[in-house]
Amino acid sequence: MLANTFGQTQTAVPADAPIVTATSIDAERRYDDAQFSAQTIHETERQKVVLGYFEPGQFIPVHAPDSDVAITVVSGSGVIRDGETDHAVEPGSVAVVPAGTERGVKADDGERLEATLVTAPPPTDAEHEPVRRGLQTGQFDPD
């Protein structure tokens, strides 16, 4: 068996199990002046874990993939769209949006936003077409 260590916690796992991803918000931090930065730290057919880094005013455009998403704000402030409602978020805020429901994330104009985004299952490329369209046109809600 292999041992995975993160902080003070050590967990034994079967030899054929995938190695646990252990990283940090600081280690993965990447910003892009053109659009939000999504650093995928883990992906399987069942889930995808992304660390999102947003410059002030940057966003993930509104879209409605057939996957649940749990978003935890680590730093900064902004809004998370859940259906027709925009929720103000700050460090420690957690938002869960069910599959098929419109969602988007936008950093406030005055500061950066950092968040974890866990989707299950991962959205398809076709489901992310509204995201690409919104980024190309600079629209938070492209439809």
JSON list of C-alpha atoms in Angstrom, two decimals:
[
{"chain": "A", "resi": 1, "resn": "MET", "atom": "CA", "xyz": [0.00, 0.00, 0.00]},
{"chain": "A", "resi": 2, "resn": "LEU", "atom": "CA", "xyz": [1.04, 3.56, -0.70]},
{"chain": "A", "resi": 3, "resn": "ALA", "atom": "CA", "xyz": [0.68, 6.30, 1.87]},
{"chain": "A", "resi": 4, "resn": "ASN", "atom": "CA", "xyz": [-0.63, 9.72, 0.94]},
{"chain": "A", "resi": 5, "resn": "THR", "atom": "CA", "xyz": [0.32, 12.57, 3.22]},
{"chain": "A", "resi": 6, "resn": "PHE", "atom": "CA", "xyz": [-1.17, 16.05, 3.25]},
{"chain": "A", "resi": 7, "resn": "GLY", "atom": "CA", "xyz": [-0.45, 18.21, 6.26]},
{"chain": "A", "resi": 8, "resn": "GLN", "atom": "CA", "xyz": [-0.49, 15.96, 9.32]},
{"chain": "A", "resi": 9, "resn": "THR", "atom": "CA", "xyz": [-2.92, 13.42, 7.83]},
{"chain": "A", "resi": 10, "resn": "GLN", "atom": "CA", "xyz": [-1.65, 10.15, 6.40]},
{"chain": "A", "resi": 11, "resn": "THR", "atom": "CA", "xyz": [-3.98, 7.76, 4.59]},
{"chain": "A", "resi": 12, "resn": "ALA", "atom": "CA", "xyz": [-3.13, 4.27, 3.35]},
{"chain": "A", "resi": 13, "resn": "VAL", "atom": "CA", "xyz": [-4.57, 3.43, -0.06]},
{"chain": "A", "resi": 14, "resn": "PRO", "atom": "CA", "xyz": [-4.53, 0.25, -2.17]},
{"chain": "A", "resi": 15, "resn": "ALA", "atom": "CA", "xyz": [-1.53, -0.05, -4.52]},
{"chain": "A", "resi": 16, "resn": "ASP", "atom": "CA", "xyz": [-3.78, 0.13, -7.61]},
{"chain": "A", "resi": 17, "resn": "ALA", "atom": "CA", "xyz": [-5.61, 3.28, -6.48]},
{"chain": "A", "resi": 18, "resn": "PRO", "atom": "CA", "xyz": [-4.79, 6.62, -8.10]},
{"chain": "A", "resi": 19, "resn": "ILE", "atom": "CA", "xyz": [-2.50, 8.90, -6.15]},
{"chain": "A", "resi": 20, "resn": "VAL", "atom": "CA", "xyz": [-4.39, 11.55, -4.21]},
{"chain": "A", "resi": 21, "resn": "THR", "atom": "CA", "xyz": [-4.06, 15.06, -5.58]},
{"chain": "A", "resi": 22, "resn": "ALA", "atom": "CA", "xyz": [-2.61, 17.30, -2.89]},
{"chain": "A", "resi": 23, "resn": "THR", "atom": "CA", "xyz": [-1.93, 20.92, -3.72]},
{"chain": "A", "resi": 24, "resn": "SER", "atom": "CA", "xyz": [-2.89, 24.38, -2.53]},
{"chain": "A", "resi": 25, "resn": "ILE", "atom": "CA", "xyz": [-4.61, 27.52, -3.75]},
{"chain": "A", "resi": 26, "resn": "ASP", "atom": "CA", "xyz": [-1.25, 29.30, -3.54]},
{"chain": "A", "resi": 27, "resn": "ALA", "atom": "CA", "xyz": [0.66, 26.63, -5.48]},
{"chain": "A", "resi": 28, "resn": "GLU", "atom": "CA", "xyz": [-1.83, 26.61, -8.37]},
{"chain": "A", "resi": 29, "resn": "ARG", "atom": "CA", "xyz": [-2.46, 30.38, -8.53]},
{"chain": "A", "resi": 30, "resn": "ARG", "atom": "CA", "xyz": [-2.42, 31.67, -12.12]},
{"chain": "A", "resi": 31, "resn": "TYR", "atom": "CA", "xyz": [-4.10, 34.84, -13.33]},
{"chain": "A", "resi": 32, "resn": "ASP", "atom": "CA", "xyz": [-4.84, 35.78, -16.94]},
{"chain": "A", "resi": 33, "resn": "ASP", "atom": "CA", "xyz": [-5.49, 39.40, -17.90]},
{"chain": "A", "resi": 34, "resn": "ALA", "atom": "CA", "xyz": [-7.83, 38.31, -20.72]},
{"chain": "A", "resi": 35, "resn": "GLN", "atom": "CA", "xyz": [-10.21, 35.99, -18.82]},
{"chain": "A", "resi": 36, "resn": "PHE", "atom": "CA", "xyz": [-10.64, 33.95, -15.65]},
{"chain": "A", "resi": 37, "resn": "SER", "atom": "CA", "xyz": [-8.06, 31.23, -15.09]},
{"chain": "A", "resi": 38, "resn": "ALA", "atom": "CA", "xyz": [-9.23, 27.67, -14.42]},
{"chain": "A", "resi": 39, "resn": "GLN", "atom": "CA", "xyz": [-6.60, 25.29, -13.03]},
{"chain": "A", "resi": 40, "resn": "THR", "atom": "CA", "xyz": [-7.88, 21.70, -13.17]},
{"chain": "A", "resi": 41, "resn": "ILE", "atom": "CA", "xyz": [-6.33, 19.79, -10.27]},
{"chain": "A", "resi": 42, "resn": "HIS", "atom": "CA", "xyz": [-8.32, 16.56, -10.58]},
{"chain": "A", "resi": 43, "resn": "GLU", "atom": "CA", "xyz": [-10.62, 14.99, -13.15]},
{"chain": "A", "resi": 44, "resn": "THR", "atom": "CA", "xyz": [-12.30, 11.62, -13.54]},
{"chain": "A", "resi": 45, "resn": "GLU", "atom": "CA", "xyz": [-15.40, 10.52, -15.42]},
{"chain": "A", "resi": 46, "resn": "ARG", "atom": "CA", "xyz": [-17.37, 11.26, -12.21]},
{"chain": "A", "resi": 47, "resn": "GLN", "atom": "CA", "xyz": [-16.04, 14.66, -11.11]},
{"chain": "A", "resi": 48, "resn": "LYS", "atom": "CA", "xyz": [-13.81, 17.58, -11.94]},
{"chain": "A", "resi": 49, "resn": "VAL", "atom": "CA", "xyz": [-12.08, 19.85, -9.41]},
{"chain": "A", "resi": 50, "resn": "VAL", "atom": "CA", "xyz": [-10.98, 23.28, -10.60]},
{"chain": "A", "resi": 51, "resn": "LEU", "atom": "CA", "xyz": [-9.35, 26.20, -8.82]},
{"chain": "A", "resi": 52, "resn": "GLY", "atom": "CA", "xyz": [-10.70, 29.42, -10.32]},
{"chain": "A", "resi": 53, "resn": "TYR", "atom": "CA", "xyz": [-8.76, 32.69, -10.30]},
{"chain": "A", "resi": 54, "resn": "PHE", "atom": "CA", "xyz": [-10.57, 35.86, -11.36]},
{"chain": "A", "resi": 55, "resn": "GLU", "atom": "CA", "xyz": [-9.18, 39.34, -11.85]},
{"chain": "A", "resi": 56, "resn": "PRO", "atom": "CA", "xyz": [-11.62, 42.12, -10.83]},
{"chain": "A", "resi": 57, "resn": "GLY", "atom": "CA", "xyz": [-14.72, 41.96, -13.05]},
{"chain": "A", "resi": 58, "resn": "GLN", "atom": "CA", "xyz": [-13.80, 38.65, -14.71]},
{"chain": "A", "resi": 59, "resn": "PHE", "atom": "CA", "xyz": [-16.40, 35.90, -14.91]},
{"chain": "A", "resi": 60, "resn": "ILE", "atom": "CA", "xyz": [-17.50, 32.44, -15.96]},
{"chain": "A", "resi": 61, "resn": "PRO", "atom": "CA", "xyz": [-20.46, 33.16, -18.25]},
{"chain": "A", "resi": 62, "resn": "VAL", "atom": "CA", "xyz": [-23.89, 31.85, -17.36]},
{"chain": "A", "resi": 63, "resn": "HIS", "atom": "CA", "xyz": [-24.53, 28.34, -18.68]},
{"chain": "A", "resi": 64, "resn": "ALA", "atom": "CA", "xyz": [-26.61, 25.31, -17.62]},
{"chain": "A", "resi": 65, "resn": "PRO", "atom": "CA", "xyz": [-24.67, 22.04, -17.97]},
{"chain": "A", "resi": 66, "resn": "ASP", "atom": "CA", "xyz": [-26.09, 18.70, -16.86]},
{"chain": "A", "resi": 67, "resn": "SER", "atom": "CA", "xyz": [-23.82, 18.56, -13.81]},
{"chain": "A", "resi": 68, "resn": "ASP", "atom": "CA", "xyz": [-24.01, 19.67, -10.21]},
{"chain": "A", "resi": 69, "resn": "VAL", "atom": "CA", "xyz": [-21.47, 22.24, -9.04]},
{"chain": "A", "resi": 70, "resn": "ALA", "atom": "CA", "xyz": [-20.26, 23.16, -5.56]},
{"chain": "A", "resi": 71, "resn": "ILE", "atom": "CA", "xyz": [-18.38, 26.46, -5.35]},
{"chain": "A", "resi": 72, "resn": "THR", "atom": "CA", "xyz": [-16.41, 27.59, -2.29]},
{"chain": "A", "resi": 73, "resn": "VAL", "atom": "CA", "xyz": [-15.06, 31.13, -2.23]},
{"chain": "A", "resi": 74, "resn": "VAL", "atom": "CA", "xyz": [-11.55, 31.24, -0.79]},
{"chain": "A", "resi": 75, "resn": "SER", "atom": "CA", "xyz": [-10.82, 34.96, -1.18]},
{"chain": "A", "resi": 76, "resn": "GLY", "atom": "CA", "xyz": [-12.36, 38.05, -2.69]},
{"chain": "A", "resi": 77, "resn": "SER", "atom": "CA", "xyz": [-16.00, 38.84, -3.35]},
{"chain": "A", "resi": 78, "resn": "GLY", "atom": "CA", "xyz": [-18.43, 38.60, -6.22]},
{"chain": "A", "resi": 79, "resn": "VAL", "atom": "CA", "xyz": [-21.68, 36.99, -7.30]},
{"chain": "A", "resi": 80, "resn": "ILE", "atom": "CA", "xyz": [-22.72, 33.46, -8.12]},
{"chain": "A", "resi": 81, "resn": "ARG", "atom": "CA", "xyz": [-25.74, 33.05, -10.38]},
{"chain": "A", "resi": 82, "resn": "ASP", "atom": "CA", "xyz": [-28.15, 30.28, -9.36]},
{"chain": "A", "resi": 83, "resn": "GLY", "atom": "CA", "xyz": [-31.01, 30.13, -11.82]},
{"chain": "A", "resi": 84, "resn": "GLU", "atom": "CA", "xyz": [-32.46, 33.66, -11.90]},
{"chain": "A", "resi": 85, "resn": "THR", "atom": "CA", "xyz": [-30.82, 34.78, -8.64]},
{"chain": "A", "resi": 86, "resn": "ASP", "atom": "CA", "xyz": [-27.44, 36.42, -8.12]},
{"chain": "A", "resi": 87, "resn": "HIS", "atom": "CA", "xyz": [-26.00, 35.65, -4.67]},
{"chain": "A", "resi": 88, "resn": "ALA", "atom": "CA", "xyz": [-23.35, 37.94, -3.18]},
{"chain": "A", "resi": 89, "resn": "VAL", "atom": "CA", "xyz": [-20.39, 35.84, -2.03]},
{"chain": "A", "resi": 90, "resn": "GLU", "atom": "CA", "xyz": [-17.29, 36.42, 0.09]},
{"chain": "A", "resi": 91, "resn": "PRO", "atom": "CA", "xyz": [-14.57, 34.24, 1.66]},
{"chain": "A", "resi": 92, "resn": "GLY", "atom": "CA", "xyz": [-16.18, 31.17, 3.21]},
{"chain": "A", "resi": 93, "resn": "SER", "atom": "CA", "xyz": [-19.33, 31.32, 1.07]},
{"chain": "A", "resi": 94, "resn": "VAL", "atom": "CA", "xyz": [-20.44, 27.98, -0.38]},
{"chain": "A", "resi": 95, "resn": "ALA", "atom": "CA", "xyz": [-22.94, 27.70, -3.23]},
{"chain": "A", "resi": 96, "resn": "VAL", "atom": "CA", "xyz": [-24.31, 24.47, -4.67]},
{"chain": "A", "resi": 97, "resn": "VAL", "atom": "CA", "xyz": [-26.16, 24.63, -7.98]},
{"chain": "A", "resi": 98, "resn": "PRO", "atom": "CA", "xyz": [-27.97, 21.52, -9.27]},
{"chain": "A", "resi": 99, "resn": "ALA", "atom": "CA", "xyz": [-27.55, 20.06, -12.74]},
{"chain": "A", "resi": 100, "resn": "GLY", "atom": "CA", "xyz": [-29.48, 21.81, -15.50]},
{"chain": "A", "resi": 101, "resn": "THR", "atom": "CA", "xyz": [-29.71, 25.09, -13.59]},
{"chain": "A", "resi": 102, "resn": "GLU", "atom": "CA", "xyz": [-28.14, 28.24, -14.99]},
{"chain": "A", "resi": 103, "resn": "ARG", "atom": "CA", "xyz": [-24.98, 29.24, -13.15]},
{"chain": "A", "resi": 104, "resn": "GLY", "atom": "CA", "xyz": [-22.14, 31.68, -13.49]},
{"chain": "A", "resi": 105, "resn": "VAL", "atom": "CA", "xyz": [-19.45, 33.28, -11.32]},
{"chain": "A", "resi": 106, "resn": "LYS", "atom": "CA", "xyz": [-18.34, 36.91, -11.43]},
{"chain": "A", "resi": 107, "resn": "ALA", "atom": "CA", "xyz": [-15.70, 38.74, -9.39]},
{"chain": "A", "resi": 108, "resn": "ASP", "atom": "CA", "xyz": [-16.58, 42.17, -8.06]},
{"chain": "A", "resi": 109, "resn": "ASP", "atom": "CA", "xyz": [-14.98, 45.07, -9.92]},
{"chain": "A", "resi": 110, "resn": "GLY", "atom": "CA", "xyz": [-12.79, 46.05, -6.97]},
{"chain": "A", "resi": 111, "resn": "GLU", "atom": "CA", "xyz": [-10.90, 42.84, -6.14]},
{"chain": "A", "resi": 112, "resn": "ARG", "atom": "CA", "xyz": [-9.73, 39.43, -7.24]},
{"chain": "A", "resi": 113, "resn": "LEU", "atom": "CA", "xyz": [-11.78, 36.32, -6.50]},
{"chain": "A", "resi": 114, "resn": "GLU", "atom": "CA", "xyz": [-10.44, 32.81, -5.84]},
{"chain": "A", "resi": 115, "resn": "ALA", "atom": "CA", "xyz": [-12.70, 29.77, -5.55]},
{"chain": "A", "resi": 116, "resn": "THR", "atom": "CA", "xyz": [-12.84, 26.00, -5.79]},
{"chain": "A", "resi": 117, "resn": "LEU", "atom": "CA", "xyz": [-15.37, 24.54, -8.22]},
{"chain": "A", "resi": 118, "resn": "VAL", "atom": "CA", "xyz": [-16.30, 20.86, -8.03]},
{"chain": "A", "resi": 119, "resn": "THR", "atom": "CA", "xyz": [-18.55, 19.53, -10.80]},
{"chain": "A", "resi": 120, "resn": "ALA", "atom": "CA", "xyz": [-20.12, 16.09, -10.99]},
{"chain": "A", "resi": 121, "resn": "PRO", "atom": "CA", "xyz": [-20.08, 14.76, -13.59]},
{"chain": "A", "resi": 122, "resn": "PRO", "atom": "CA", "xyz": [-17.72, 17.00, -15.56]},
{"chain": "A", "resi": 123, "resn": "PRO", "atom": "CA", "xyz": [-19.56, 19.13, -18.14]},
{"chain": "A", "resi": 124, "resn": "THR", "atom": "CA", "xyz": [-19.19, 18.19, -21.79]},
{"chain": "A", "resi": 125, "resn": "ASP", "atom": "CA", "xyz": [-17.44, 20.36, -24.34]},
{"chain": "A", "resi": 126, "resn": "ALA", "atom": "CA", "xyz": [-20.81, 21.13, -25.98]},
{"chain": "A", "resi": 127, "resn": "GLU", "atom": "CA", "xyz": [-22.25, 22.25, -22.62]},
{"chain": "A", "resi": 128, "resn": "HIS", "atom": "CA", "xyz": [-19.44, 24.80, -22.35]},
{"chain": "A", "resi": 129, "resn": "GLU", "atom": "CA", "xyz": [-20.28, 26.48, -25.68]},
{"chain": "A", "resi": 130, "resn": "PRO", "atom": "CA", "xyz": [-22.19, 29.31, -23.89]},
{"chain": "A", "resi": 131, "resn": "VAL", "atom": "CA", "xyz": [-19.07, 29.86, -21.76]},
{"chain": "A", "resi": 132, "resn": "ARG", "atom": "CA", "xyz": [-16.87, 30.24, -24.84]},
{"chain": "A", "resi": 133, "resn": "ARG", "atom": "CA", "xyz": [-19.45, 32.53, -26.49]},
{"chain": "A", "resi": 134, "resn": "GLY", "atom": "CA", "xyz": [-19.75, 34.71, -23.39]},
{"chain": "A", "resi": 135, "resn": "LEU", "atom": "CA", "xyz": [-15.98, 35.03, -23.05]},
{"chain": "A", "resi": 136, "resn": "GLN", "atom": "CA", "xyz": [-15.62, 35.95, -26.74]},
{"chain": "A", "resi": 137, "resn": "THR", "atom": "CA", "xyz": [-18.32, 38.63, -26.50]},
{"chain": "A", "resi": 138, "resn": "GLY", "atom": "CA", "xyz": [-17.51, 39.80, -22.97]},
{"chain": "A", "resi": 139, "resn": "GLN", "atom": "CA", "xyz": [-21.00, 38.93, -21.70]},
{"chain": "A", "resi": 140, "resn": "PHE", "atom": "CA", "xyz": [-21.69, 37.40, -18.28]},
{"chain": "A", "resi": 141, "resn": "ASP", "atom": "CA", "xyz": [-25.14, 36.25, -19.47]},
{"chain": "A", "resi": 142, "resn": "PRO", "atom": "CA", "xyz": [-24.67, 35.50, -23.21]},
{"chain": "A", "resi": 143, "resn": "ASP", "atom": "CA", "xyz": [-28.22, 34.24, -23.93]}
]
